[in-house]
PDB file of C-alpha atoms in Angstrom:
ATOM      1  CA  MET A 175      40.158  53.284   4.992  1.00 60.00           C
ATOM      2  CA  ASN A 176      39.577  52.669   8.644  1.00 79.00           C
ATOM      3  CA  SER A 177      35.903  53.427   8.150  1.00 85.00           C
ATOM      4  CA  THR A 178      35.552  50.789   5.441  1.00 88.00           C
ATOM      5  CA  LYS A 179      37.443  48.094   7.687  1.00 88.00           C
ATOM      6  CA  PHE A 180      35.239  49.020  10.581  1.00 88.00           C
ATOM      7  CA  ALA A 181      32.186  48.657   8.173  1.00 89.00           C
ATOM      8  CA  VAL A 182      33.251  45.356   6.936  1.00 90.00           C
ATOM      9  CA  LEU A 183      34.195  44.153  10.351  1.00 91.00           C
ATOM     10  CA  SER A 184      30.687  45.123  11.781  1.00 92.00           C
ATOM     11  CA  LEU A 185      28.868  43.510   8.825  1.00 92.00           C
ATOM     12  CA  TRP A 186      30.885  40.226   9.425  1.00 93.00           C
ATOM     13  CA  ILE A 187      30.026  40.471  13.159  1.00 93.00           C
ATOM     14  CA  ALA A 188      26.310  41.281  12.439  1.00 93.00           C
ATOM     15  CA  PHE A 189      26.197  38.360   9.805  1.00 93.00           C
ATOM     16  CA  THR A 190      27.841  36.108  12.370  1.00 94.00           C
ATOM     17  CA  ALA A 191      25.321  37.010  15.022  1.00 94.00           C
ATOM     18  CA  VAL A 192      22.357  36.396  12.665  1.00 93.00           C
ATOM     19  CA  ILE A 193      23.819  32.933  11.662  1.00 95.00           C
ATOM     20  CA  CYS A 194      24.237  32.042  15.215  1.00 94.00           C
ATOM     21  CA  PHE A 195      20.722  33.292  16.408  1.00 95.00           C
ATOM     22  CA  GLY A 196      19.225  31.412  13.255  1.00 94.00           C
ATOM     23  CA  SER A 197      21.056  28.288  13.943  1.00 95.00           C
ATOM     24  CA  LEU A 198      20.042  28.293  17.670  1.00 95.00           C
ATOM     25  CA  ALA A 199      16.350  29.017  16.712  1.00 95.00           C
ATOM     26  CA  LEU A 200      16.668  26.082  14.101  1.00 96.00           C
ATOM     27  CA  LYS A 201      18.170  23.880  16.821  1.00 96.00           C
ATOM     28  CA  ASN A 202      15.309  24.679  19.308  1.00 96.00           C
ATOM     29  CA  ASN A 203      12.684  24.103  16.461  1.00 96.00           C
ATOM     30  CA  VAL A 204      14.236  20.694  15.648  1.00 96.00           C
ATOM     31  CA  GLN A 205      14.418  19.543  19.280  1.00 97.00           C
ATOM     32  CA  LYS A 206      10.633  20.631  19.702  1.00 97.00           C
ATOM     33  CA  LEU A 207       9.636  18.590  16.501  1.00 96.00           C
ATOM     34  CA  GLU A 208      11.715  15.576  17.656  1.00 97.00           C
ATOM     35  CA  ASN A 209      10.034  15.708  21.160  1.00 97.00           C
ATOM     36  CA  GLU A 210       6.642  15.913  19.373  1.00 97.00           C
ATOM     37  CA  LEU A 211       7.634  12.980  17.075  1.00 97.00           C
ATOM     38  CA  ASN A 212       8.757  10.939  20.040  1.00 97.00           C
ATOM     39  CA  SER A 213       5.458  11.748  21.754  1.00 97.00           C
ATOM     40  CA  ILE A 214       3.586  10.755  18.672  1.00 97.00           C
ATOM     41  CA  ASN A 215       5.422   7.484  18.420  1.00 97.00           C
ATOM     42  CA  ARG A 216       4.781   6.610  22.090  1.00 97.00           C
ATOM     43  CA  LYS A 217       1.079   7.208  21.471  1.00 97.00           C
ATOM     44  CA  ILE A 218       1.177   4.943  18.360  1.00 97.00           C
ATOM     45  CA  LYS A 219       2.870   2.156  20.357  1.00 97.00           C
ATOM     46  CA  ASN A 220       0.328   2.544  23.140  1.00 97.00           C
ATOM     47  CA  ASP A 221      -2.531   2.381  20.595  1.00 96.00           C
ATOM     48  CA  ILE A 222      -1.123  -0.745  18.937  1.00 96.00           C
ATOM     49  CA  THR A 223      -0.753  -2.441  22.390  1.00 96.00           C
ATOM     50  CA  ASP A 224      -4.310  -1.335  23.183  1.00 96.00           C
ATOM     51  CA  ILE A 225      -5.719  -2.637  19.834  1.00 96.00           C
ATOM     52  CA  HIS A 226      -3.853  -5.951  20.583  1.00 96.00           C
ATOM     53  CA  ILE A 227      -5.214  -6.223  24.013  1.00 96.00           C
ATOM     54  CA  LEU A 228      -8.872  -5.340  22.724  1.00 96.00           C
ATOM     55  CA  LYS A 229      -8.454  -8.184  19.858  1.00 95.00           C
ATOM     56  CA  VAL A 230      -7.364 -10.674  22.541  1.00 95.00           C
ATOM     57  CA  GLU A 231     -10.330  -9.755  24.735  1.00 95.00           C
ATOM     58  CA  TRP A 232     -12.697  -9.868  21.808  1.00 94.00           C
ATOM     59  CA  SER A 233     -11.543 -13.253  20.724  1.00 94.00           C
ATOM     60  CA  HIS A 234     -12.023 -14.401  24.272  1.00 93.00           C
ATOM     61  CA  LEU A 235     -15.428 -12.845  24.682  1.00 93.00           C
ATOM     62  CA  ASN A 236     -16.484 -14.457  21.261  1.00 92.00           C
ATOM     63  CA  SER A 237     -14.969 -17.978  21.872  1.00 93.00           C
ATOM     64  CA  PRO A 238     -17.697 -20.569  20.861  1.00 91.00           C
ATOM     65  CA  SER A 239     -17.238 -22.583  24.012  1.00 92.00           C
ATOM     66  CA  ARG A 240     -17.711 -19.620  26.165  1.00 92.00           C
ATOM     67  CA  LEU A 241     -20.816 -18.386  24.321  1.00 90.00           C
ATOM     68  CA  ARG A 242     -22.144 -22.008  24.478  1.00 87.00           C
ATOM     69  CA  ASN A 243     -21.726 -22.025  28.214  1.00 89.00           C
ATOM     70  CA  LEU A 244     -23.492 -18.636  28.630  1.00 89.00           C
ATOM     71  CA  ALA A 245     -26.321 -19.378  26.318  1.00 85.00           C
ATOM     72  CA  SER A 246     -27.021 -22.812  28.223  1.00 84.00           C
ATOM     73  CA  LYS A 247     -26.699 -20.763  31.460  1.00 86.00           C
ATOM     74  CA  HIS A 248     -29.025 -17.807  30.600  1.00 84.00           C
ATOM     75  CA  ILE A 249     -31.100 -19.018  27.649  1.00 84.00           C
ATOM     76  CA  SER A 250     -33.479 -21.952  28.078  1.00 78.00           C
ATOM     77  CA  LEU A 251     -33.609 -23.286  24.635  1.00 76.00           C
ATOM     78  CA  ASN A 252     -34.245 -26.877  23.660  1.00 76.00           C
ATOM     79  CA  PRO A 253     -33.076 -28.522  20.771  1.00 76.00           C
ATOM     80  CA  VAL A 254     -35.254 -28.470  17.635  1.00 78.00           C
ATOM     81  CA  GLN A 255     -37.532 -31.336  17.365  1.00 78.00           C
ATOM     82  CA  ALA A 256     -38.472 -33.063  14.092  1.00 76.00           C
ATOM     83  CA  GLU A 257     -42.105 -32.058  14.660  1.00 73.00           C
ATOM     84  CA  GLN A 258     -41.258 -28.414  14.604  1.00 76.00           C
ATOM     85  CA  ILE A 259     -39.950 -28.482  10.973  1.00 78.00           C
ATOM     86  CA  ILE A 260     -42.450 -27.793   8.267  1.00 77.00           C
ATOM     87  CA  ASN A 261     -42.527 -27.435   4.549  1.00 74.00           C
ATOM     88  CA  TYR A 262     -42.191 -24.006   2.971  1.00 70.00           C
ATOM     89  CA  SER A 263     -45.502 -24.586   1.328  1.00 68.00           C
ATOM     90  CA  ALA A 264     -47.157 -25.017   4.666  1.00 68.00           C
ATOM     91  CA  LEU A 265     -46.407 -21.464   5.756  1.00 69.00           C
ATOM     92  CA  PRO A 266     -49.155 -18.995   5.745  1.00 64.00           C
ATOM     93  CA  PHE A 267     -48.380 -15.804   3.757  1.00 63.00           C
ATOM     94  CA  ASN A 268     -50.141 -12.645   4.336  1.00 61.00           C
ATOM     95  CA  HIS A 269     -49.819 -11.345   0.695  1.00 58.00           C
ATOM     96  CA  GLU A 270     -51.685 -14.231  -0.617  1.00 52.00           C
ATOM     97  CA  ASN A 271     -55.575 -13.536  -0.527  1.00 54.00           C
ATOM     98  CA  SER A 272     -56.346 -17.211  -1.024  1.00 57.00           C
ATOM     99  CA  GLU A 273     -58.436 -18.612   1.952  1.00 60.00           C
ATOM    100  CA  SER A 274     -58.084 -22.253   0.757  1.00 62.00           C
ATOM    101  CA  ARG A 275     -54.271 -21.852   0.909  1.00 62.00           C
ATOM    102  CA  ARG A 276     -54.501 -20.464   4.544  1.00 62.00           C
ATOM    103  CA  ILE A 277     -56.718 -23.209   5.625  1.00 65.00           C
ATOM    104  CA  ALA A 278     -54.345 -25.794   3.950  1.00 64.00           C
ATOM    105  CA  ALA A 279     -51.434 -24.268   5.638  1.00 64.00           C
ATOM    106  CA  ARG A 280     -53.199 -24.288   9.172  1.00 66.00           C
ATOM    107  CA  LYS A 281     -54.117 -28.031   8.565  1.00 66.00           C
ATOM    108  CA  SER A 282     -50.568 -28.842   7.646  1.00 66.00           C
ATOM    109  CA  ILE A 283     -49.217 -27.069  10.832  1.00 65.00           C
ATOM    110  CA  SER A 284     -51.835 -28.835  12.835  1.00 65.00           C
ATOM    111  CA  ASN A 285     -50.809 -32.259  11.332  1.00 65.00           C
ATOM    112  CA  TYR A 286     -47.162 -31.538  12.189  1.00 62.00           C
ATOM    113  CA  ALA A 287     -48.082 -30.435  15.735  1.00 60.00           C
ATOM    114  CA  GLU A 288     -50.023 -33.450  16.722  1.00 61.00           C
ATOM    115  CA  HIS A 289     -47.082 -34.950  18.568  1.00 57.00           C
ATOM    116  CA  ASN A 290     -45.874 -31.676  20.013  1.00 63.00           C
ATOM    117  CA  ARG A 291     -47.719 -30.041  22.994  1.00 62.00           C
ATOM    118  CA  GLU A 292     -46.183 -26.538  22.642  1.00 64.00           C
ATOM    119  CA  LEU A 293     -47.127 -26.285  18.867  1.00 59.00           C
ATOM    120  CA  LYS A 294     -50.606 -27.590  19.825  1.00 60.00           C
ATOM    121  CA  ARG A 295     -50.970 -24.859  22.194  1.00 67.00           C
ATOM    122  CA  LEU A 296     -49.607 -22.263  19.633  1.00 64.00           C
ATOM    123  CA  THR A 297     -52.194 -23.562  16.980  1.00 59.00           C
ATOM    124  CA  ARG A 298     -55.088 -23.474  19.341  1.00 64.00           C
ATOM    125  CA  ALA A 299     -54.118 -19.873  20.379  1.00 63.00           C
ATOM    126  CA  GLN A 300     -54.077 -18.877  16.636  1.00 56.00           C
ATOM    127  CA  ARG A 301     -57.741 -20.093  16.148  1.00 53.00           C
TER     128      ARG A 301
END
């Protein structure tokens, strides 16, 4: 009878040791996963902050007043003159073989360019 009590007692001790070891391993695993989750959440918060900062910088860089100032500072563009606007029918098309159409288009452009020195220079260069 002593041997059965000893066997049952040793089984309970072994079972308790296995449960304690398993719960300790589970606790360490949970702590490791919680640390990983906290790290991921911190990275997400940092990324959200970075995205917010980038959006603010992007909206600043693309503000119309800033772009207008930069364009006027670095690009010397003049406003479009009325003489520079021509009809669609006056444009020469490369896919059309009709020589009369090209001649008519050149004459039309020349007529529009009479009062504009830059367009006169361009039409002379094309001839």
